[in-house]
PDB file of C-alpha atoms in Angstrom:
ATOM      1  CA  UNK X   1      83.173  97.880 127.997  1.00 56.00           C
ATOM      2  CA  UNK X   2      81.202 100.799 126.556  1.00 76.00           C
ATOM      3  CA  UNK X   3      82.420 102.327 123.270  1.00 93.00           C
ATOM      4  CA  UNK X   4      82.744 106.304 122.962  1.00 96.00           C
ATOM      5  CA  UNK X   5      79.423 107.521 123.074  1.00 97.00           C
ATOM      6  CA  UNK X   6      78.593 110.820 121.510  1.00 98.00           C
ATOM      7  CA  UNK X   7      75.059 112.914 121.962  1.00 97.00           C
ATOM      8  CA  UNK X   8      72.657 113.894 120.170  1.00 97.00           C
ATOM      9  CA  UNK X   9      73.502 111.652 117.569  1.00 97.00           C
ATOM     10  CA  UNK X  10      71.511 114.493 115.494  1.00 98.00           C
ATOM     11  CA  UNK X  11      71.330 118.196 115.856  1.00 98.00           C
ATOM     12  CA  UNK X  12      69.775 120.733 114.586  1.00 98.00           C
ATOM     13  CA  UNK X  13      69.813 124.542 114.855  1.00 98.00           C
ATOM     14  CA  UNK X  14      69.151 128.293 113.192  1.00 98.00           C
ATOM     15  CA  UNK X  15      71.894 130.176 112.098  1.00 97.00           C
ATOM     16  CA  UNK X  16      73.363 132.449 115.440  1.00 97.00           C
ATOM     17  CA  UNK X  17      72.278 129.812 117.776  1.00 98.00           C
ATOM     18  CA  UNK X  18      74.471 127.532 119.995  1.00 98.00           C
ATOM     19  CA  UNK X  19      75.379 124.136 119.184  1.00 98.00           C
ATOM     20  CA  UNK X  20      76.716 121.645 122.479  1.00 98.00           C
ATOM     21  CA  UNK X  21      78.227 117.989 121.179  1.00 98.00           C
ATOM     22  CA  UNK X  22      79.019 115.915 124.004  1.00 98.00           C
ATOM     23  CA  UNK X  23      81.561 112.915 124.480  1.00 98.00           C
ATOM     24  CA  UNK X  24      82.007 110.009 126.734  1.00 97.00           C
ATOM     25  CA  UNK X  25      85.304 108.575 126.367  1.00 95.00           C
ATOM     26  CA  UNK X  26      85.821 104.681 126.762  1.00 93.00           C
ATOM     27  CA  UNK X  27      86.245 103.586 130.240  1.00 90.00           C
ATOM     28  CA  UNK X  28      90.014 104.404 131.193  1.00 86.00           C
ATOM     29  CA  UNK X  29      90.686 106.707 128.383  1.00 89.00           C
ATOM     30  CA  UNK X  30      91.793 110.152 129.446  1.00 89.00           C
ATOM     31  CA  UNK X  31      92.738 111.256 125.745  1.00 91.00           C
ATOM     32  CA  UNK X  32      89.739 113.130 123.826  1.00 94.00           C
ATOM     33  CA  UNK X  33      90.320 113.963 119.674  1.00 95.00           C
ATOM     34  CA  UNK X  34      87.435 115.898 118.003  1.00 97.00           C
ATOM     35  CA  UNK X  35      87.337 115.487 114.020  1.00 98.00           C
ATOM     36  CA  UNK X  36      84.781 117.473 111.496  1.00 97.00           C
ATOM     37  CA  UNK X  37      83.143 115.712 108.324  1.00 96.00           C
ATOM     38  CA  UNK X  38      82.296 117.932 106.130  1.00 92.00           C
ATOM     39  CA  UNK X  39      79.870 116.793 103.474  1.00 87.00           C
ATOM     40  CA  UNK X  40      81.816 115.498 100.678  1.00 81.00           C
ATOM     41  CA  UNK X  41      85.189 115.597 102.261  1.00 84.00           C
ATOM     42  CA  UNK X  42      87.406 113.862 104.969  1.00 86.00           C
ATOM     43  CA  UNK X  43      88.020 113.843 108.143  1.00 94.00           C
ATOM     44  CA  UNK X  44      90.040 116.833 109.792  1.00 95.00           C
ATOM     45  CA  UNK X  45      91.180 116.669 113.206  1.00 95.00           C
ATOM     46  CA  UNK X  46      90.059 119.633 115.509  1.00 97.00           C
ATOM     47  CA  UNK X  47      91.130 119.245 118.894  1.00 96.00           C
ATOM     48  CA  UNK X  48      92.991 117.042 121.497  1.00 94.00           C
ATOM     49  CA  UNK X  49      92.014 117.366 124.823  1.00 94.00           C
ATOM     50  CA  UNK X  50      93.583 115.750 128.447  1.00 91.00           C
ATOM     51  CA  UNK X  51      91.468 115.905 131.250  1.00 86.00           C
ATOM     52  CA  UNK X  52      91.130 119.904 131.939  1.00 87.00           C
ATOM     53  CA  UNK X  53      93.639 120.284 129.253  1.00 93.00           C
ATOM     54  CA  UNK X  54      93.839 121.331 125.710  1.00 94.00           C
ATOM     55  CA  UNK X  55      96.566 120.035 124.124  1.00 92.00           C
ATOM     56  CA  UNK X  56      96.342 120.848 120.489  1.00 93.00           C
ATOM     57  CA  UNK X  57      93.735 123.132 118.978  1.00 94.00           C
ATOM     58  CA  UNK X  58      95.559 124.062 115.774  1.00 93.00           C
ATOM     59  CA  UNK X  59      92.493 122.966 114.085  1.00 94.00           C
ATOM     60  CA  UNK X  60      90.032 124.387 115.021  1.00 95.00           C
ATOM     61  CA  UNK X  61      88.465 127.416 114.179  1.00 94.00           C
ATOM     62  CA  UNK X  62      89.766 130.635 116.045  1.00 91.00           C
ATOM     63  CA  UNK X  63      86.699 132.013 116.537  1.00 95.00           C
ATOM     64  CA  UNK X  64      83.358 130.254 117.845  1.00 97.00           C
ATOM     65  CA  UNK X  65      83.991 126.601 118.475  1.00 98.00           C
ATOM     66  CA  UNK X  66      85.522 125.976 121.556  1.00 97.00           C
ATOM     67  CA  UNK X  67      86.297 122.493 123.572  1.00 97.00           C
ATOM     68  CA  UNK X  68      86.758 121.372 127.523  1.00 96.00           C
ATOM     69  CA  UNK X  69      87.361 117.951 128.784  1.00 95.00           C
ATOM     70  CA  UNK X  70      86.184 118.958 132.746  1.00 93.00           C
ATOM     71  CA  UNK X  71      87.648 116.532 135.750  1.00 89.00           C
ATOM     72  CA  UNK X  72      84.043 115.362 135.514  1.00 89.00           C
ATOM     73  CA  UNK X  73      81.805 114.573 133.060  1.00 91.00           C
ATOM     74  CA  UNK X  74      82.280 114.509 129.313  1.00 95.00           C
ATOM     75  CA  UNK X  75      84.156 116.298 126.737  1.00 97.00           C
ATOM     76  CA  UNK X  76      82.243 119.007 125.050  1.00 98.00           C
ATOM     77  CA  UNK X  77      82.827 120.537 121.888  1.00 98.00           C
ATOM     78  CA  UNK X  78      80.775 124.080 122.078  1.00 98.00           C
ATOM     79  CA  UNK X  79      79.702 125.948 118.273  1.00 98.00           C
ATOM     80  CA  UNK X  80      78.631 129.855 118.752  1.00 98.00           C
ATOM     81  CA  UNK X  81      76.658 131.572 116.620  1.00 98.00           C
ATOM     82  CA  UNK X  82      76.391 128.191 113.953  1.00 98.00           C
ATOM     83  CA  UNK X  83      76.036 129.810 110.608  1.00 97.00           C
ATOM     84  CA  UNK X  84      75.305 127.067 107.611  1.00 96.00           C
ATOM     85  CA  UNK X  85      78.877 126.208 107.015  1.00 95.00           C
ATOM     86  CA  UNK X  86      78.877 124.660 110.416  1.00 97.00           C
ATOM     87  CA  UNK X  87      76.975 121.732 108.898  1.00 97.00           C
ATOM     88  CA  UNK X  88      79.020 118.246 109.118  1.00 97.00           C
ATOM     89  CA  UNK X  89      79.216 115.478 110.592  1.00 97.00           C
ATOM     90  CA  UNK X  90      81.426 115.608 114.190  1.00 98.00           C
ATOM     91  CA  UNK X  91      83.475 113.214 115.862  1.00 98.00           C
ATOM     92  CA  UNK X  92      84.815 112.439 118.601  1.00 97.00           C
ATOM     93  CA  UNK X  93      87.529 109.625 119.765  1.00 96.00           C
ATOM     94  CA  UNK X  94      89.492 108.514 122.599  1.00 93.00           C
ATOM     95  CA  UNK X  95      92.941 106.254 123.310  1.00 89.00           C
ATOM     96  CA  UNK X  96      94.543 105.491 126.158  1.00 82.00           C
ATOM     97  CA  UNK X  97      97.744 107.578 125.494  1.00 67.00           C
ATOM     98  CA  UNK X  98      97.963 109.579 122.525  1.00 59.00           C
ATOM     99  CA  UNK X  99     101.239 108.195 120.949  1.00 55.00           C
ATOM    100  CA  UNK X 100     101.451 107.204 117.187  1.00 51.00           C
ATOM    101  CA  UNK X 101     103.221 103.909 118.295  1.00 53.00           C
ATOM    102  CA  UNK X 102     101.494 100.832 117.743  1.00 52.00           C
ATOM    103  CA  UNK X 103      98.949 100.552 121.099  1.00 56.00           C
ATOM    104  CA  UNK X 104      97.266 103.361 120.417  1.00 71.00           C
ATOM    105  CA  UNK X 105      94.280 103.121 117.897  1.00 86.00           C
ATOM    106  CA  UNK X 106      92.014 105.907 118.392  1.00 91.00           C
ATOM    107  CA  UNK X 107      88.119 104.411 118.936  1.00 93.00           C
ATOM    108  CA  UNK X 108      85.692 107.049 117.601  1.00 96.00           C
ATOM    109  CA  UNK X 109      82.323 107.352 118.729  1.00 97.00           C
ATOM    110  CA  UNK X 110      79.090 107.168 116.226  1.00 96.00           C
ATOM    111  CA  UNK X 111      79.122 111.183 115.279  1.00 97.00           C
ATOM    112  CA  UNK X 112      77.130 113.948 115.834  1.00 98.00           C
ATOM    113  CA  UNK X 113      75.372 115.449 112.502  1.00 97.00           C
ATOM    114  CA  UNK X 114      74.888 118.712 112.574  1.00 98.00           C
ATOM    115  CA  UNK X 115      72.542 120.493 110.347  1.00 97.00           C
ATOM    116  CA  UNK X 116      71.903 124.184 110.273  1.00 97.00           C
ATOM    117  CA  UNK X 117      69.298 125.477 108.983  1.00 96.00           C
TER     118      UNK X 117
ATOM    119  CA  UNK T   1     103.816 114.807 107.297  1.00 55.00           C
ATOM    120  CA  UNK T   2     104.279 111.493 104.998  1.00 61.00           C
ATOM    121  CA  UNK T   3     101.068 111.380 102.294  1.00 89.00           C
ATOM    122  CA  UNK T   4      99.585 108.244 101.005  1.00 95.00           C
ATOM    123  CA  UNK T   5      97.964 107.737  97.764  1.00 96.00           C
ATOM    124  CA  UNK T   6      94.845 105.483  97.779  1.00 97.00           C
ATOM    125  CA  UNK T   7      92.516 104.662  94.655  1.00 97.00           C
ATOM    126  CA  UNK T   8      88.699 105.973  95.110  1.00 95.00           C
ATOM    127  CA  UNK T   9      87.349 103.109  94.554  1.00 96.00           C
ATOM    128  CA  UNK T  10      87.418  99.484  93.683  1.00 96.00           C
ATOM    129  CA  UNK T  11      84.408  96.876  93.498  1.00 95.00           C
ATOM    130  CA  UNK T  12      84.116  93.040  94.747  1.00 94.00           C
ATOM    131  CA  UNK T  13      81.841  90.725  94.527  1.00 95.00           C
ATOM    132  CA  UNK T  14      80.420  88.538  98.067  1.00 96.00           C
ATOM    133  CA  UNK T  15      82.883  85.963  99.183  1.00 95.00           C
ATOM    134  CA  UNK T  16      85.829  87.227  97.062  1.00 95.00           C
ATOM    135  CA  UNK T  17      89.173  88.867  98.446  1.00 95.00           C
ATOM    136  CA  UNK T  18      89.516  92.144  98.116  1.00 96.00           C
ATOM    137  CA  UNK T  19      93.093  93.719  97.920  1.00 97.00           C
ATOM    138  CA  UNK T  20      93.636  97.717  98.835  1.00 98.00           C
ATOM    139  CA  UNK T  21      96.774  99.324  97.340  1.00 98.00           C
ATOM    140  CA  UNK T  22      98.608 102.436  99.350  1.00 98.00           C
ATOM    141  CA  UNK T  23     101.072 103.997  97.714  1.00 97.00           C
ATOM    142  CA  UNK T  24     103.491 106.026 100.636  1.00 95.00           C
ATOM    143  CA  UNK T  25     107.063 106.503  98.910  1.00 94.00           C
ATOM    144  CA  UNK T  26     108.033 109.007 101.490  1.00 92.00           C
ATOM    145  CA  UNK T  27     107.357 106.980 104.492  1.00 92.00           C
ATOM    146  CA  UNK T  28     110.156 107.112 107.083  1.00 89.00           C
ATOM    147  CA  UNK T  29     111.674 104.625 109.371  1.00 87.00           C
ATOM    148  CA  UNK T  30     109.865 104.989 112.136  1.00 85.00           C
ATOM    149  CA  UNK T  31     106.283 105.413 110.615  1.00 89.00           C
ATOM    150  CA  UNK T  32     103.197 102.586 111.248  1.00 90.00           C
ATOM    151  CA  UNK T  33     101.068 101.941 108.472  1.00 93.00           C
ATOM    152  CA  UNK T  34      97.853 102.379 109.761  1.00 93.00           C
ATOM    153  CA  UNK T  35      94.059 101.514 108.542  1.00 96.00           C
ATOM    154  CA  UNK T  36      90.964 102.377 109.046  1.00 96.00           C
ATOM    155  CA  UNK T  37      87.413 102.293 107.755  1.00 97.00           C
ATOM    156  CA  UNK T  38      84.187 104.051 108.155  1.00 96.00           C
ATOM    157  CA  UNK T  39      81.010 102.365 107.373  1.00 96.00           C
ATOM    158  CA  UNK T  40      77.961 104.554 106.398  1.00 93.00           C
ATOM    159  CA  UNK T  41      76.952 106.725 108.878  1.00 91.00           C
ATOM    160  CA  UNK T  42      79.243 105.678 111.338  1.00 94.00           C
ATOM    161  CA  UNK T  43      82.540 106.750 112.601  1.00 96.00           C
ATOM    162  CA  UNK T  44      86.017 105.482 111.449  1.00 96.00           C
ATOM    163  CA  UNK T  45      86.889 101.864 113.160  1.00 95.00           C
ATOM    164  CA  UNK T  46      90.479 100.744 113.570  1.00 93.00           C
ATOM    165  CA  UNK T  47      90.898  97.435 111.219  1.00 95.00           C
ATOM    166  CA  UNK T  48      94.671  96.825 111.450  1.00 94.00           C
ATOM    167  CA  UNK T  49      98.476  98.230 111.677  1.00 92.00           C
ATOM    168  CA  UNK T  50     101.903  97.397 110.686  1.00 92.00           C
ATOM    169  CA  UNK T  51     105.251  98.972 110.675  1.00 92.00           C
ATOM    170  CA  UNK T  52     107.434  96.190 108.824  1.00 92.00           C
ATOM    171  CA  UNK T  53     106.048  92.642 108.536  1.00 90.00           C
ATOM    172  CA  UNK T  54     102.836  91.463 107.152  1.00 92.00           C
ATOM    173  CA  UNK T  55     100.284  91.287 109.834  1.00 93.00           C
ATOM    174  CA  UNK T  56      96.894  89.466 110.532  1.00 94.00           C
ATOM    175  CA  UNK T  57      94.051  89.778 112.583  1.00 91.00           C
ATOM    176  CA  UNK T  58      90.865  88.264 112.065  1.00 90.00           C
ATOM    177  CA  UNK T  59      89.501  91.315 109.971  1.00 90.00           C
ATOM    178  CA  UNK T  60      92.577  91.385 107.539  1.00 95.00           C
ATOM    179  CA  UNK T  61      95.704  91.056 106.646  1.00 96.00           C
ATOM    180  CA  UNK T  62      98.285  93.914 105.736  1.00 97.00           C
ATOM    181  CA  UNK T  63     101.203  92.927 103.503  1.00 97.00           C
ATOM    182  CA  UNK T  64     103.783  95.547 103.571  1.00 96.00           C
ATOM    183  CA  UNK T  65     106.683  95.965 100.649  1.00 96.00           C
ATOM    184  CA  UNK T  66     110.294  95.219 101.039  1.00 95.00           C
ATOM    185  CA  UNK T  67     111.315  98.624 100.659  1.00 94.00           C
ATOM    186  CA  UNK T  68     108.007 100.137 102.777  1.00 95.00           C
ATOM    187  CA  UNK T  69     107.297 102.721 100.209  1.00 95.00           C
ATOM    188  CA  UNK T  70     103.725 100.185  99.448  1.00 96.00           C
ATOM    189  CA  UNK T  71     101.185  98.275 101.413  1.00 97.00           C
ATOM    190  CA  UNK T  72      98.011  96.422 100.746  1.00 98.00           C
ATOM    191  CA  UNK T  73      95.174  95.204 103.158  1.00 98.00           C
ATOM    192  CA  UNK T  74      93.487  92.268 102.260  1.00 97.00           C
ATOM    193  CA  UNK T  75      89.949  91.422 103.221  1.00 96.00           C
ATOM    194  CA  UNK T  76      90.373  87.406 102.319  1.00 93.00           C
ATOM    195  CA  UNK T  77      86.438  87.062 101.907  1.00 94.00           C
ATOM    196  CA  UNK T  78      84.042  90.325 101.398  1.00 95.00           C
ATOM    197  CA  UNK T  79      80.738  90.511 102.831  1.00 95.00           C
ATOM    198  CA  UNK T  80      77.964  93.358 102.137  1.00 95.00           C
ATOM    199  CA  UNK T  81      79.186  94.585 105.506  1.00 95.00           C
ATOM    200  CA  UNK T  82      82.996  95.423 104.530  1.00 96.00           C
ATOM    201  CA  UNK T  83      81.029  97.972 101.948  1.00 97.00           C
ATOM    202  CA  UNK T  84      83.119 101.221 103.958  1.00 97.00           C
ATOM    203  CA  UNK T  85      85.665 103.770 102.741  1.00 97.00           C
ATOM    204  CA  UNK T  86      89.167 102.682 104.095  1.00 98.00           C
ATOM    205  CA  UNK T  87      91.932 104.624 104.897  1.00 97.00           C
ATOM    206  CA  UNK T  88      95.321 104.481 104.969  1.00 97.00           C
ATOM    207  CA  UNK T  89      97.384 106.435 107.256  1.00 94.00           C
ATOM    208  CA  UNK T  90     100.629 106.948 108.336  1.00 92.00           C
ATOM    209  CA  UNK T  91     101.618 107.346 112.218  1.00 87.00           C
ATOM    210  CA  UNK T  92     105.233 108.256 114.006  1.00 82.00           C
ATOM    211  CA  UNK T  93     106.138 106.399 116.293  1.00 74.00           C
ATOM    212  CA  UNK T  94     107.229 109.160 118.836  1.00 70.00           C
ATOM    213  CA  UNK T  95     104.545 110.695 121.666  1.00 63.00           C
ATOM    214  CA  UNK T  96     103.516 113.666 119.724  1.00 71.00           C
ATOM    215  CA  UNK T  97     102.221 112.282 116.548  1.00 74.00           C
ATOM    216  CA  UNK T  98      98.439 112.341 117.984  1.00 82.00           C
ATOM    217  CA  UNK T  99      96.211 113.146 114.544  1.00 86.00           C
ATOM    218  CA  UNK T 100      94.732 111.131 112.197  1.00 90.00           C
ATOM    219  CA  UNK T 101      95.280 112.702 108.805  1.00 90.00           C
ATOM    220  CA  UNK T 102      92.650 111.028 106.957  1.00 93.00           C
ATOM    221  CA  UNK T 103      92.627 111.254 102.854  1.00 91.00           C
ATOM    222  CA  UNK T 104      89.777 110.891 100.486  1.00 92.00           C
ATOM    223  CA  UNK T 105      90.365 106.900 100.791  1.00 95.00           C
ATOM    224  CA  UNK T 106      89.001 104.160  99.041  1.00 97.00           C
ATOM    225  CA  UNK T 107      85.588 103.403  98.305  1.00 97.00           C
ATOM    226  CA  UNK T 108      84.692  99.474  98.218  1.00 97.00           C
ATOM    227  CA  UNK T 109      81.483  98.170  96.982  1.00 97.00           C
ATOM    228  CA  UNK T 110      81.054  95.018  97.485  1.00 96.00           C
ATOM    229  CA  UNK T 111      78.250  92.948  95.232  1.00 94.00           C
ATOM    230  CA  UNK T 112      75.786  90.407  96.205  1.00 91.00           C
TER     231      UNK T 112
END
């Protein structure tokens, strides 16, 4: 069984440009989580995403990053206009159902790194 | 949300246990004791979970207090490749507790 898989694994991109991370859940997971790694710092959560859904995006910024989790295909997490703050380290992970009870560990993908320049 | 307290950092040397204290005196009934780690480079990995006995799995063991409000994870024998930052987090058991709050966790090194 595939992990999460996450592409490109490294990104890079001028300030005002567009920055696309994509994420392939495990097999049979229909619950998406983005987190941001800023350098230096922890993890923050982002987003969770259903399929076509978003369920919580109280951490993400209001303006410029947006997410989608189509019927088909992967989960994308979508950076406008990247200015250098943008830079970090993002990931992505997926569970089965997105309780905090005990059968639902969250499996994160490798990251995407980010740099702008 | 319940915080946890972690170290930064603690050293080991190769072959030796390794014990992680987290501190979480405002836990609540009904919260798991989660941890996980993150490797360099790579993203966080699930290592184990408990809500009120110890528990084992063949990457560690978690011995929780009596009274909850402390845990520790035990890695019985450290290898160069438990070198990670491990985290300690707190979950609700209910179907809307859904993020990871992740601290600044602690830092092992472990020594050849």
């Amino acid at each position: 069984n595939a992990g999460v898989m996450q592409n490109p694994r490294h990104l890079v991109r001028r300030r005002g440009q567009e920055a696309r991370l994509r994420c392939s859940p495990m097999k049979g997971h229909s619950h998406v989580y983005w987190y941001r790694q800023l350098p230096e710092e922890g993890l923050k959560f982002m987003v969770y995403l259903q399929k076509e859904n978003i369920i919580d995006e109280s951490g993400m910024p209001k303006e410029r990053f947006s997410a989608e989790f189509p019927k088909e295909g992967p989960s994308i997490l979508r950076i406008q206009q990247v200015v250098r703050g943008d830079s970090a380290a993002y990931f992505c992970a997926s569970s089965p159902e997105a309780s905090g009870s005990s059968y639902n560990e969250q499996f994160f993908g490798p990251g995407t790194r980010l740099t702008v320049l | 949300d319940a915080k946890t307290t972690q170290p930064n950092s603690m050293e080991s040397n190769e072959e030796e246990p390794v014990h992680l204290p987290c501190n979480h005196s405002t836990i609540s009934g009904t919260d798991y004791i989660h941890w996980y780690r993150q490797l360099p480079s790579q993203g966080p990995e699930y290592v184990i979970h408990g809500l009120t006995s110890n528990v084992n799995n063949r990457m560690a063991s978690l011995a929780i207090a009596e009274d909850r409000k402390s845990s520790t994870l035990i890695l019985h024998r450290a290898t160069l490749r438990d070198a990670a930052v491990y985290y300690c987090i707190l979950r609700a058991a209910r179907s809307n507790d859904y993020k990871l709050s992740f601290g600044a966790g602690t830092t092992v090194t472990v020594r050849a």
